[in-house]
Structure formats: structure tokens, C-alpha cells
Tab-separated table of C-alpha atoms in Angstrom:
chain	number	residue	atom	x	y	z
A	1	UNK	CA	57.828	128.004	85.843
A	2	UNK	CA	60.809	126.715	83.869
A	3	UNK	CA	62.626	123.956	85.794
A	4	UNK	CA	66.085	125.576	85.530
A	5	UNK	CA	64.636	128.916	86.581
A	6	UNK	CA	62.939	127.268	89.547
A	7	UNK	CA	66.269	125.755	90.692
A	8	UNK	CA	67.687	129.227	91.172
A	9	UNK	CA	65.336	129.757	94.096
A	10	UNK	CA	65.580	126.529	96.094
A	11	UNK	CA	65.690	127.124	99.842
A	12	UNK	CA	69.382	126.480	100.560
A	13	UNK	CA	70.282	127.480	104.113
A	14	UNK	CA	73.382	129.436	105.124
A	15	UNK	CA	76.229	127.481	106.691
A	16	UNK	CA	75.676	129.060	110.115
A	17	UNK	CA	72.034	127.963	110.039
A	18	UNK	CA	72.848	124.273	109.579
A	19	UNK	CA	76.306	123.881	111.125
A	20	UNK	CA	75.242	122.889	114.632
A	21	UNK	CA	72.810	120.143	113.663
A	22	UNK	CA	73.848	118.971	110.186
A	23	UNK	CA	75.109	115.466	109.544
A	24	UNK	CA	78.874	115.531	109.003
A	25	UNK	CA	80.256	113.207	106.317
A	26	UNK	CA	84.016	112.717	105.960
A	27	UNK	CA	85.863	111.720	102.818
A	28	UNK	CA	88.598	109.102	102.477
A	29	UNK	CA	91.336	111.710	102.202
A	30	UNK	CA	90.401	113.153	105.610
A	31	UNK	CA	90.867	109.795	107.336
A	32	UNK	CA	94.155	109.190	105.512
A	33	UNK	CA	95.532	112.598	106.485
A	34	UNK	CA	96.009	111.167	109.986
A	35	UNK	CA	99.178	109.533	108.634
A	36	UNK	CA	100.582	112.980	107.766
A	37	UNK	CA	99.462	115.020	110.773
A	38	UNK	CA	101.378	115.712	113.951
A	39	UNK	CA	100.062	114.080	117.140
A	40	UNK	CA	98.385	117.254	118.377
A	41	UNK	CA	96.512	117.661	115.075
A	42	UNK	CA	95.337	114.062	114.999
A	43	UNK	CA	94.104	114.253	118.589
A	44	UNK	CA	92.243	117.496	117.848
A	45	UNK	CA	90.474	116.022	114.816
A	46	UNK	CA	89.884	112.694	116.538
A	47	UNK	CA	88.213	114.345	119.536
A	48	UNK	CA	85.860	116.236	117.213
A	49	UNK	CA	84.974	113.137	115.188
A	50	UNK	CA	84.463	111.105	118.338
A	51	UNK	CA	82.159	113.745	119.797
A	52	UNK	CA	80.131	113.880	116.579
A	53	UNK	CA	79.921	110.092	116.452
A	54	UNK	CA	78.563	109.940	120.004
A	55	UNK	CA	75.940	112.542	119.004
A	56	UNK	CA	75.031	110.398	115.962
A	57	UNK	CA	75.975	113.317	113.706
A	58	UNK	CA	78.974	111.678	112.007
A	59	UNK	CA	78.367	109.413	109.026
A	60	UNK	CA	81.080	107.654	107.037
A	61	UNK	CA	80.099	106.185	103.651
A	62	UNK	CA	80.853	102.506	103.202
A	63	UNK	CA	82.770	103.407	100.045
A	64	UNK	CA	85.033	105.680	102.095
A	65	UNK	CA	85.896	102.780	104.405
A	66	UNK	CA	86.619	100.551	101.416
A	67	UNK	CA	88.956	103.152	99.921
A	68	UNK	CA	90.579	103.783	103.307
A	69	UNK	CA	91.236	100.063	103.730
A	70	UNK	CA	92.812	99.849	100.277
A	71	UNK	CA	95.021	102.920	100.671
A	72	UNK	CA	96.045	102.574	104.348
A	73	UNK	CA	98.901	100.065	103.714
A	74	UNK	CA	100.324	102.382	101.060
A	75	UNK	CA	100.353	105.293	103.487
A	76	UNK	CA	102.167	103.173	106.073
A	77	UNK	CA	104.684	102.167	103.425
A	78	UNK	CA	105.157	105.865	102.629
A	79	UNK	CA	105.932	106.535	106.307
A	80	UNK	CA	108.691	103.932	106.166
A	81	UNK	CA	110.021	105.323	102.884
A	82	UNK	CA	110.086	108.858	104.288
A	83	UNK	CA	112.095	107.783	107.342
A	84	UNK	CA	114.556	106.069	105.015
A	85	UNK	CA	114.874	108.744	102.335
A	86	UNK	CA	114.510	111.954	104.349
A	87	UNK	CA	116.380	111.029	107.532
A	88	UNK	CA	118.182	107.704	107.759
A	89	UNK	CA	119.839	107.815	104.334
A	90	UNK	CA	121.152	111.302	105.144
A	91	UNK	CA	122.635	110.126	108.413
A	92	UNK	CA	125.449	108.442	106.580
A	93	UNK	CA	128.511	109.048	108.653
A	94	UNK	CA	129.907	111.187	105.793
A	95	UNK	CA	130.553	114.618	107.221
A	96	UNK	CA	131.078	113.408	110.781
A	97	UNK	CA	133.325	110.592	109.686
A	98	UNK	CA	135.392	112.899	107.482
A	99	UNK	CA	135.684	115.421	110.282
A	100	UNK	CA	136.858	112.835	112.806
A	101	UNK	CA	139.551	111.722	110.374
A	102	UNK	CA	141.230	115.132	110.280
A	103	UNK	CA	144.907	115.299	111.155
A	104	UNK	CA	146.081	116.538	114.516
A	105	UNK	CA	147.149	120.177	114.421
A	106	UNK	CA	150.565	119.443	115.966
A	107	UNK	CA	151.160	116.835	113.269
A	108	UNK	CA	150.522	119.400	110.550
A	109	UNK	CA	152.423	122.264	112.172
A	110	UNK	CA	155.046	120.783	114.536
A	111	UNK	CA	156.451	124.213	115.310
A	112	UNK	CA	153.309	125.495	117.011
A	113	UNK	CA	155.426	126.697	119.908
A	114	UNK	CA	156.585	129.627	117.804
A	115	UNK	CA	153.017	130.880	117.190
A	116	UNK	CA	150.947	133.121	119.449
A	117	UNK	CA	147.854	131.851	121.307
A	118	UNK	CA	148.961	128.235	120.937
A	119	UNK	CA	147.383	127.143	124.211
A	120	UNK	CA	143.992	128.568	123.227
A	121	UNK	CA	144.248	126.954	119.802
A	122	UNK	CA	145.013	123.526	121.252
A	123	UNK	CA	142.240	123.912	123.830
A	124	UNK	CA	139.725	124.662	121.075
A	125	UNK	CA	140.975	121.676	119.106
A	126	UNK	CA	140.398	119.495	122.155
A	127	UNK	CA	136.862	120.827	122.594
A	128	UNK	CA	136.182	120.259	118.897
A	129	UNK	CA	137.371	116.658	119.050
A	130	UNK	CA	135.264	116.010	122.154
A	131	UNK	CA	132.214	117.461	120.384
A	132	UNK	CA	132.843	115.245	117.348
A	133	UNK	CA	133.101	112.189	119.578
A	134	UNK	CA	129.837	113.097	121.286
A	135	UNK	CA	128.164	113.778	117.921
A	136	UNK	CA	129.338	110.436	116.524
A	137	UNK	CA	127.920	108.672	119.573
A	138	UNK	CA	124.630	110.610	119.365
A	139	UNK	CA	124.328	109.864	115.654
A	140	UNK	CA	124.812	106.155	116.281
A	141	UNK	CA	122.115	106.165	118.983
A	142	UNK	CA	119.760	108.162	116.737
A	143	UNK	CA	120.216	105.694	113.866
A	144	UNK	CA	119.483	102.816	116.224
A	145	UNK	CA	116.294	104.561	117.353
A	146	UNK	CA	115.243	105.167	113.746
A	147	UNK	CA	115.796	101.521	112.890
A	148	UNK	CA	113.656	100.578	115.889
A	149	UNK	CA	110.993	102.951	114.590
A	150	UNK	CA	111.122	101.266	111.177
A	151	UNK	CA	110.615	97.921	112.894
A	152	UNK	CA	107.543	99.375	114.618
A	153	UNK	CA	106.189	100.744	111.326
A	154	UNK	CA	106.483	97.265	109.787
A	155	UNK	CA	104.019	96.081	112.415
A	156	UNK	CA	101.545	98.876	111.636
A	157	UNK	CA	100.044	97.008	108.687
A	158	UNK	CA	98.545	94.490	111.118
A	159	UNK	CA	98.716	96.509	114.343
A	160	UNK	CA	98.008	100.099	113.381
A	161	UNK	CA	97.597	102.500	116.353
A	162	UNK	CA	95.736	105.033	114.173
A	163	UNK	CA	93.316	102.354	113.016
A	164	UNK	CA	92.833	101.277	116.631
A	165	UNK	CA	91.852	104.850	117.518
A	166	UNK	CA	89.409	104.971	114.610
A	167	UNK	CA	87.735	101.672	115.518
A	168	UNK	CA	85.137	103.048	117.925
A	169	UNK	CA	84.201	105.836	115.519
A	170	UNK	CA	83.884	103.397	112.613
A	171	UNK	CA	81.663	101.041	114.602
A	172	UNK	CA	79.252	103.865	115.408
A	173	UNK	CA	79.316	105.888	112.203
A	174	UNK	CA	79.924	103.753	109.106
A	175	UNK	CA	76.856	103.483	106.881
A	176	UNK	CA	75.545	100.057	105.901
A	177	UNK	CA	76.828	98.762	102.585
A	178	UNK	CA	74.292	99.794	99.934
A	179	UNK	CA	72.940	97.402	97.343
A	180	UNK	CA	73.555	98.714	93.834
A	181	UNK	CA	72.220	97.769	90.450
A	182	UNK	CA	75.628	97.660	88.757
A	183	UNK	CA	74.297	98.417	85.307
A	184	UNK	CA	72.193	101.326	86.533
A	185	UNK	CA	75.241	102.709	88.359
A	186	UNK	CA	77.376	102.445	85.200
A	187	UNK	CA	74.663	104.106	83.142
A	188	UNK	CA	74.423	106.960	85.656
A	189	UNK	CA	78.208	107.464	85.587
A	190	UNK	CA	78.208	107.539	81.785
A	191	UNK	CA	75.358	110.048	81.772
A	192	UNK	CA	77.223	112.309	84.192
A	193	UNK	CA	80.381	112.113	82.097
A	194	UNK	CA	78.491	112.865	78.913
A	195	UNK	CA	76.680	115.826	80.456
A	196	UNK	CA	79.586	116.982	82.693
A	197	UNK	CA	77.452	116.480	85.792
A	198	UNK	CA	79.282	115.956	89.096
A	199	UNK	CA	80.411	113.864	90.756
A	200	UNK	CA	82.405	111.257	88.872
A	201	UNK	CA	82.628	112.781	85.420
A	202	UNK	CA	86.358	113.450	85.925
A	203	UNK	CA	87.071	110.072	87.509
A	204	UNK	CA	88.370	108.446	84.286
A	205	UNK	CA	86.118	105.398	84.464
A	206	UNK	CA	86.077	104.946	88.242
A	207	UNK	CA	82.894	105.334	90.223
A	208	UNK	CA	84.172	105.768	93.776
A	209	UNK	CA	82.989	109.362	94.059
A	210	UNK	CA	79.596	108.501	92.583
A	211	UNK	CA	79.118	105.746	95.173
A	212	UNK	CA	80.043	108.187	97.942
A	213	UNK	CA	77.549	110.685	96.533
A	214	UNK	CA	74.810	108.042	96.398
A	215	UNK	CA	75.407	107.305	100.075
A	216	UNK	CA	75.264	111.007	100.902
A	217	UNK	CA	71.962	111.281	99.034
A	218	UNK	CA	70.617	108.433	101.175
A	219	UNK	CA	70.835	110.606	104.316
A	220	UNK	CA	67.212	111.670	104.023
A	221	UNK	CA	65.717	114.464	106.146
A	222	UNK	CA	69.130	115.839	107.086
A	223	UNK	CA	71.221	118.800	106.107
A	224	UNK	CA	74.695	117.503	105.260
A	225	UNK	CA	78.203	118.983	105.411
A	226	UNK	CA	80.788	116.983	103.475
A	227	UNK	CA	84.404	117.353	104.656
A	228	UNK	CA	87.063	116.708	102.044
A	229	UNK	CA	90.572	117.808	101.251
A	230	UNK	CA	90.695	120.526	98.560
A	231	UNK	CA	91.333	118.275	95.565
A	232	UNK	CA	87.902	117.333	94.245
A	233	UNK	CA	87.659	119.567	91.213
A	234	UNK	CA	84.343	118.134	90.052
A	235	UNK	CA	82.723	118.687	93.470
A	236	UNK	CA	83.560	122.293	94.328
A	237	UNK	CA	84.107	125.797	93.082
A	238	UNK	CA	87.513	127.206	94.098
A	239	UNK	CA	89.047	130.636	94.231
A	240	UNK	CA	92.385	131.579	92.673
A	241	UNK	CA	94.180	130.245	95.768
A	242	UNK	CA	92.498	126.859	95.300
A	243	UNK	CA	90.382	127.275	98.424
A	244	UNK	CA	86.850	125.891	98.446
A	245	UNK	CA	84.197	128.512	97.766
A	246	UNK	CA	81.219	126.161	97.781
A	247	UNK	CA	79.904	122.840	96.568
A	248	UNK	CA	79.050	122.671	92.874
A	249	UNK	CA	75.566	123.958	92.261
A	250	UNK	CA	74.577	120.725	90.490
A	251	UNK	CA	75.246	118.798	93.702
A	252	UNK	CA	73.359	121.313	95.840
A	253	UNK	CA	70.351	121.117	93.534
A	254	UNK	CA	70.382	117.322	93.304
A	255	UNK	CA	70.600	116.942	97.079
A	256	UNK	CA	67.761	119.425	97.553
A	257	UNK	CA	65.660	117.657	94.924
A	258	UNK	CA	66.060	114.291	96.671
A	259	UNK	CA	65.903	115.418	100.318
A	260	UNK	CA	64.581	118.988	100.327
A	261	UNK	CA	67.604	119.823	102.487
A	262	UNK	CA	70.887	121.752	102.288
A	263	UNK	CA	74.235	120.330	101.156
A	264	UNK	CA	77.507	122.090	102.010
A	265	UNK	CA	81.203	121.287	101.631
A	266	UNK	CA	84.199	122.371	103.732
A	267	UNK	CA	87.902	121.609	103.814
A	268	UNK	CA	89.182	119.908	107.000
A	269	UNK	CA	90.848	123.065	108.310
A	270	UNK	CA	87.737	125.186	107.661
A	271	UNK	CA	85.589	122.660	109.487
A	272	UNK	CA	87.866	122.316	112.526
A	273	UNK	CA	88.245	126.094	112.760
A	274	UNK	CA	84.488	126.666	112.700
A	275	UNK	CA	83.762	123.755	115.052
A	276	UNK	CA	86.303	125.093	117.547
A	277	UNK	CA	84.601	128.482	117.556
A	278	UNK	CA	81.226	126.885	118.302
A	279	UNK	CA	82.896	125.428	121.402
A	280	UNK	CA	84.021	128.857	122.535
A	281	UNK	CA	87.717	128.713	121.622
A	282	UNK	CA	89.944	129.329	118.639
A	283	UNK	CA	91.687	126.616	116.698
A	284	UNK	CA	95.250	126.162	117.955
A	285	UNK	CA	97.777	127.878	115.697
A	286	UNK	CA	100.038	124.843	115.378
A	287	UNK	CA	97.076	122.639	114.431
A	288	UNK	CA	95.926	125.068	111.759
A	289	UNK	CA	99.426	125.327	110.289
A	290	UNK	CA	99.773	121.554	110.251
A	291	UNK	CA	96.449	121.077	108.453
A	292	UNK	CA	97.059	123.860	105.963
A	293	UNK	CA	100.450	122.775	104.783
A	294	UNK	CA	100.533	121.113	101.386
A	295	UNK	CA	103.393	118.692	101.792
A	296	UNK	CA	105.542	117.486	98.928
A	297	UNK	CA	104.825	113.943	100.110
A	298	UNK	CA	101.106	114.427	99.485
A	299	UNK	CA	101.703	115.845	96.015
A	300	UNK	CA	104.092	113.008	95.215
A	301	UNK	CA	101.675	110.340	96.461
A	302	UNK	CA	98.758	111.882	94.567
A	303	UNK	CA	100.733	111.979	91.337
A	304	UNK	CA	102.200	108.493	91.647
A	305	UNK	CA	98.783	107.019	92.344
A	306	UNK	CA	97.723	108.494	89.000
A	307	UNK	CA	101.027	107.947	87.223
A	308	UNK	CA	99.584	106.778	83.912
A	309	UNK	CA	97.069	109.628	83.766
A	310	UNK	CA	99.886	112.102	84.402
A	311	UNK	CA	102.032	110.625	81.645
A	312	UNK	CA	104.963	109.727	83.905
A	313	UNK	CA	107.791	107.696	82.479
A	314	UNK	CA	109.175	104.724	84.438
A	315	UNK	CA	112.300	106.805	85.183
A	316	UNK	CA	110.228	109.664	86.607
A	317	UNK	CA	108.130	107.289	88.693
A	318	UNK	CA	111.288	105.765	90.127
A	319	UNK	CA	113.109	109.020	90.794
A	320	UNK	CA	110.229	111.340	91.613
A	321	UNK	CA	111.577	114.041	89.263
A	322	UNK	CA	109.116	116.617	87.917
A	323	UNK	CA	106.218	115.299	90.006
A	324	UNK	CA	105.345	118.651	91.528
A	325	UNK	CA	105.459	120.420	88.160
A	326	UNK	CA	103.233	117.799	86.589
A	327	UNK	CA	100.797	118.050	89.469
A	328	UNK	CA	100.691	121.838	89.135
A	329	UNK	CA	100.211	121.616	85.356
A	330	UNK	CA	97.393	119.127	85.891
A	331	UNK	CA	95.657	121.642	88.166
A	332	UNK	CA	96.109	124.433	85.609
A	333	UNK	CA	94.681	122.254	82.838
A	334	UNK	CA	91.629	121.414	84.921
A	335	UNK	CA	91.046	125.065	85.750
A	336	UNK	CA	91.386	126.046	82.089
A	337	UNK	CA	88.944	123.331	81.041
A	338	UNK	CA	86.423	124.592	83.585
A	339	UNK	CA	86.662	128.107	82.151
A	340	UNK	CA	86.398	126.810	78.587
A	341	UNK	CA	83.343	124.752	79.459
A	342	UNK	CA	81.544	127.803	80.858
A	343	UNK	CA	82.780	129.960	77.977
A	344	UNK	CA	81.349	127.482	75.489
A	345	UNK	CA	77.993	127.180	77.262
A	346	UNK	CA	77.612	130.933	77.711
A	347	UNK	CA	79.208	131.880	74.344
A	348	UNK	CA	81.641	134.192	76.137
A	349	UNK	CA	84.608	133.865	73.764
A	350	UNK	CA	84.571	135.379	70.302
A	351	UNK	CA	85.706	133.120	67.468
A	352	UNK	CA	89.125	134.762	67.162
A	353	UNK	CA	89.586	134.684	70.963
A	354	UNK	CA	88.713	130.992	71.057
A	355	UNK	CA	91.116	130.234	68.179
A	356	UNK	CA	93.898	132.148	69.910
A	357	UNK	CA	93.347	130.322	73.199
A	358	UNK	CA	93.360	126.921	71.491
A	359	UNK	CA	96.603	127.750	69.652
A	360	UNK	CA	98.259	128.735	72.931
A	361	UNK	CA	97.003	125.545	74.569
A	362	UNK	CA	98.465	123.535	71.719
A	363	UNK	CA	101.814	125.224	72.344
A	364	UNK	CA	101.550	124.407	76.063
A	365	UNK	CA	100.876	120.752	75.263
A	366	UNK	CA	103.942	120.642	73.009
A	367	UNK	CA	106.086	122.272	75.687
A	368	UNK	CA	104.898	119.694	78.216
A	369	UNK	CA	106.747	117.043	76.212
A	370	UNK	CA	110.028	118.967	76.332
A	371	UNK	CA	110.168	121.439	79.220
A	372	UNK	CA	107.725	121.296	82.124
A	373	UNK	CA	108.769	124.658	83.560
A	374	UNK	CA	108.040	126.448	80.291
A	375	UNK	CA	104.835	124.449	79.911
A	376	UNK	CA	103.668	125.587	83.341
A	377	UNK	CA	104.360	129.220	82.394
A	378	UNK	CA	102.395	128.800	79.174
A	379	UNK	CA	99.397	127.194	80.910
A	380	UNK	CA	99.484	129.985	83.505
A	381	UNK	CA	99.378	132.604	80.755
A	382	UNK	CA	96.383	130.911	79.124
A	383	UNK	CA	94.568	130.762	82.459
A	384	UNK	CA	95.335	134.427	83.119
A	385	UNK	CA	93.881	135.408	79.723
A	386	UNK	CA	90.703	133.457	80.391
A	387	UNK	CA	90.348	135.036	83.819
A	388	UNK	CA	90.759	138.485	82.281
A	389	UNK	CA	88.046	137.771	79.719
A	390	UNK	CA	85.682	136.577	82.431
A	391	UNK	CA	86.431	139.595	84.637
A	392	UNK	CA	85.539	141.936	81.766
A	393	UNK	CA	82.341	140.074	80.908
A	394	UNK	CA	81.089	139.825	84.489
A	395	UNK	CA	82.465	143.102	85.835
């Protein structure tokens, strides 16, 4: 039997069949999300991870810990920056100060005695002034509390309460550091890039994901569920809403070839929701909402960490302008490239269709230099055309 044909019929189990006994592997981005979650969300996820660790079902790749250690100080810095930029800097005494400087009504209109409802007017002015005084006092106390919080955050680099919570889990669950043949690892990464084989072929020269994958492959005789935030485009298939559909088939086949077992992938919210149901209760609404939200801070951090790859100017990096648009355009480009790759392999596009698509992409690339909003619209149109072609072909 042809090898590729044979791979179509490997014995991959359904998620429900492996969920209760599979090894759970978490990605770096899951651990780092603790610095964005509310307390109730962190405690929910922590309790699950702790329970899995005690059952020896949680495994954390050594590479994940290395990446977590490198990125943790940056996340703490971001917490401090957010307190400054989103709260403290806006608590300038501006509006309150201006309001408290207003002239007394009797000084503006000395002849108030000749107007109706003067007593009520003066009483309301008194109440207003008392409220402003109370607000000024409350604002001062709030600013003092925020400054105390910033002092606490400064200590988090060396005395991090989230890291302290993680310590027990790390001690139980972190995999031993593997010994790599550096040249063999580089050769494997280059092969994957050349052949568009996940993971790592979209990592622009880095091999972090490949190292994580190697550690996952080392979990012999176990079905594995890998939990990662929905941003690994060379690991998963996604739907039009960017939700994970499944792990890339290449990964499923490689894992099965090495271990004769099943490999699955879930987003954090999907995993917590399913785990909660196995315990006989639904995921709390506020926890689900907290995990599902895609915060501007995350988009900004993601883009700034890849500033050069996203073509950001020093001014944009400093100001944060256009970061969301660039991030969205980056996602559209990746999606388009995925469609084009399949279209090329399967010979789906006719020559004139391919030429038309490439001309429209060229226009989008030109627009990206001048107007990101128009560029996003153009990329969206190209993606829509590709999706229409695929829907006709596979309908």
C-alpha cells in the first residue's frame, strides 16, 4: 500500500476517547496568560493544572520553561506599563482640578436674590462642591494606592507570586532537559521549512517550536493533548473565526508514526470547558469570558515582540499606532498563503485565476506601505475570493 494512502487510515482516537487519560502538555503562552487573567480565572486554571500534576498527567517541556523564564520579566514590565498608561496617567487632576476652580455662583450673579428657586440652587451648589472635595480626596488616595501597587510590581521580578504558585507544578511536571545534536536539529528545521512541514517552518529561523515538538514526541506510549493559545498557524487548522479545528495532519501522523498514539490540540478555554464538564459542572461564565477575550495588550505585545518581522518603524514601536491593523493583516496574509499552498499542490486555481489573485496581492502589498486600513480591506477581498473558489471546488 502506498505510504501516503496508508496514512489516511491511521488509528487516531476521538477526543472523548483519550481526554480522561491523555498526557496534557501546556505551551509557554498558556503559562504567561496568568499575567493577563483575573484572579478567579488563574485559580481555576491553576487548580486544574495542579490536579493533573498530582496525577502525573501534566508534562511541561523544558523549552517551555526556558521561554517562560525569558518572557516573564517582560510581562511584569507590561503590567507596570499598563497601570501607568491606562490608569495612573489618566488620573491627572485635570477635570477635577478644573471643576474645583470654578467661580462661586454668587460671585458671578450677585443679584441671585431676584431669581426664583435661589435656595435650591445654592443648596445644589453646596452639594456639588462637597462631592468635588470628596472626589479630590478619593482620587488622591487612589493614586497613592496605585503607586504602592507599582512598588509591589517592581518586586515581582524577584518575588513573583504567580511564579511561587507555579513552583510546585513545575517541580513535578517539567520534563528533563533533552540532549540535542545541534547540527541534526538545524538540519531538521531546514528540511521542515523547505518542505513546509510543521512545526517550525514559519518560525523565521528560530527552533523553539521544534524543540517543544521533539519533547512532545518523547512522551512514548501516551496519547497527548497539547494546550496552546490560538496563534500557532503552523500547528493547527482554524475556522473562519480563527478557532482551532484540529492539529495539523502532519503532526498527527508524525506522532502516530513515532508512538502509535493519538495527538490532539485544544485552546485553553476549550480545555478548561471540557475538563469542567468531566467533573460534573459547567465552566463559570466569568472565567470563560476572561479566557476568550482577545485583549489589545496581547495583540500589542505579540506585535512588538516581532517588530522587525512586522515592518514597524521606530515611531510606531514607540507610539503603538497601527499595531492592531498590522497584526490583523499578518493573520490575513498567513491565511492567504495557506490557501495558495493548497491551491498550488492540488492545482485548484486556473492560470488566469492565479494571475488575478497575485495581481490583487501585489496591490495589497503596495497599499500596506501607504494605508493599512485599505490594505486590510484588500487582503480580506483576496481571502474571500480564495474561500469562494475552494467552496465551489469542494462543494
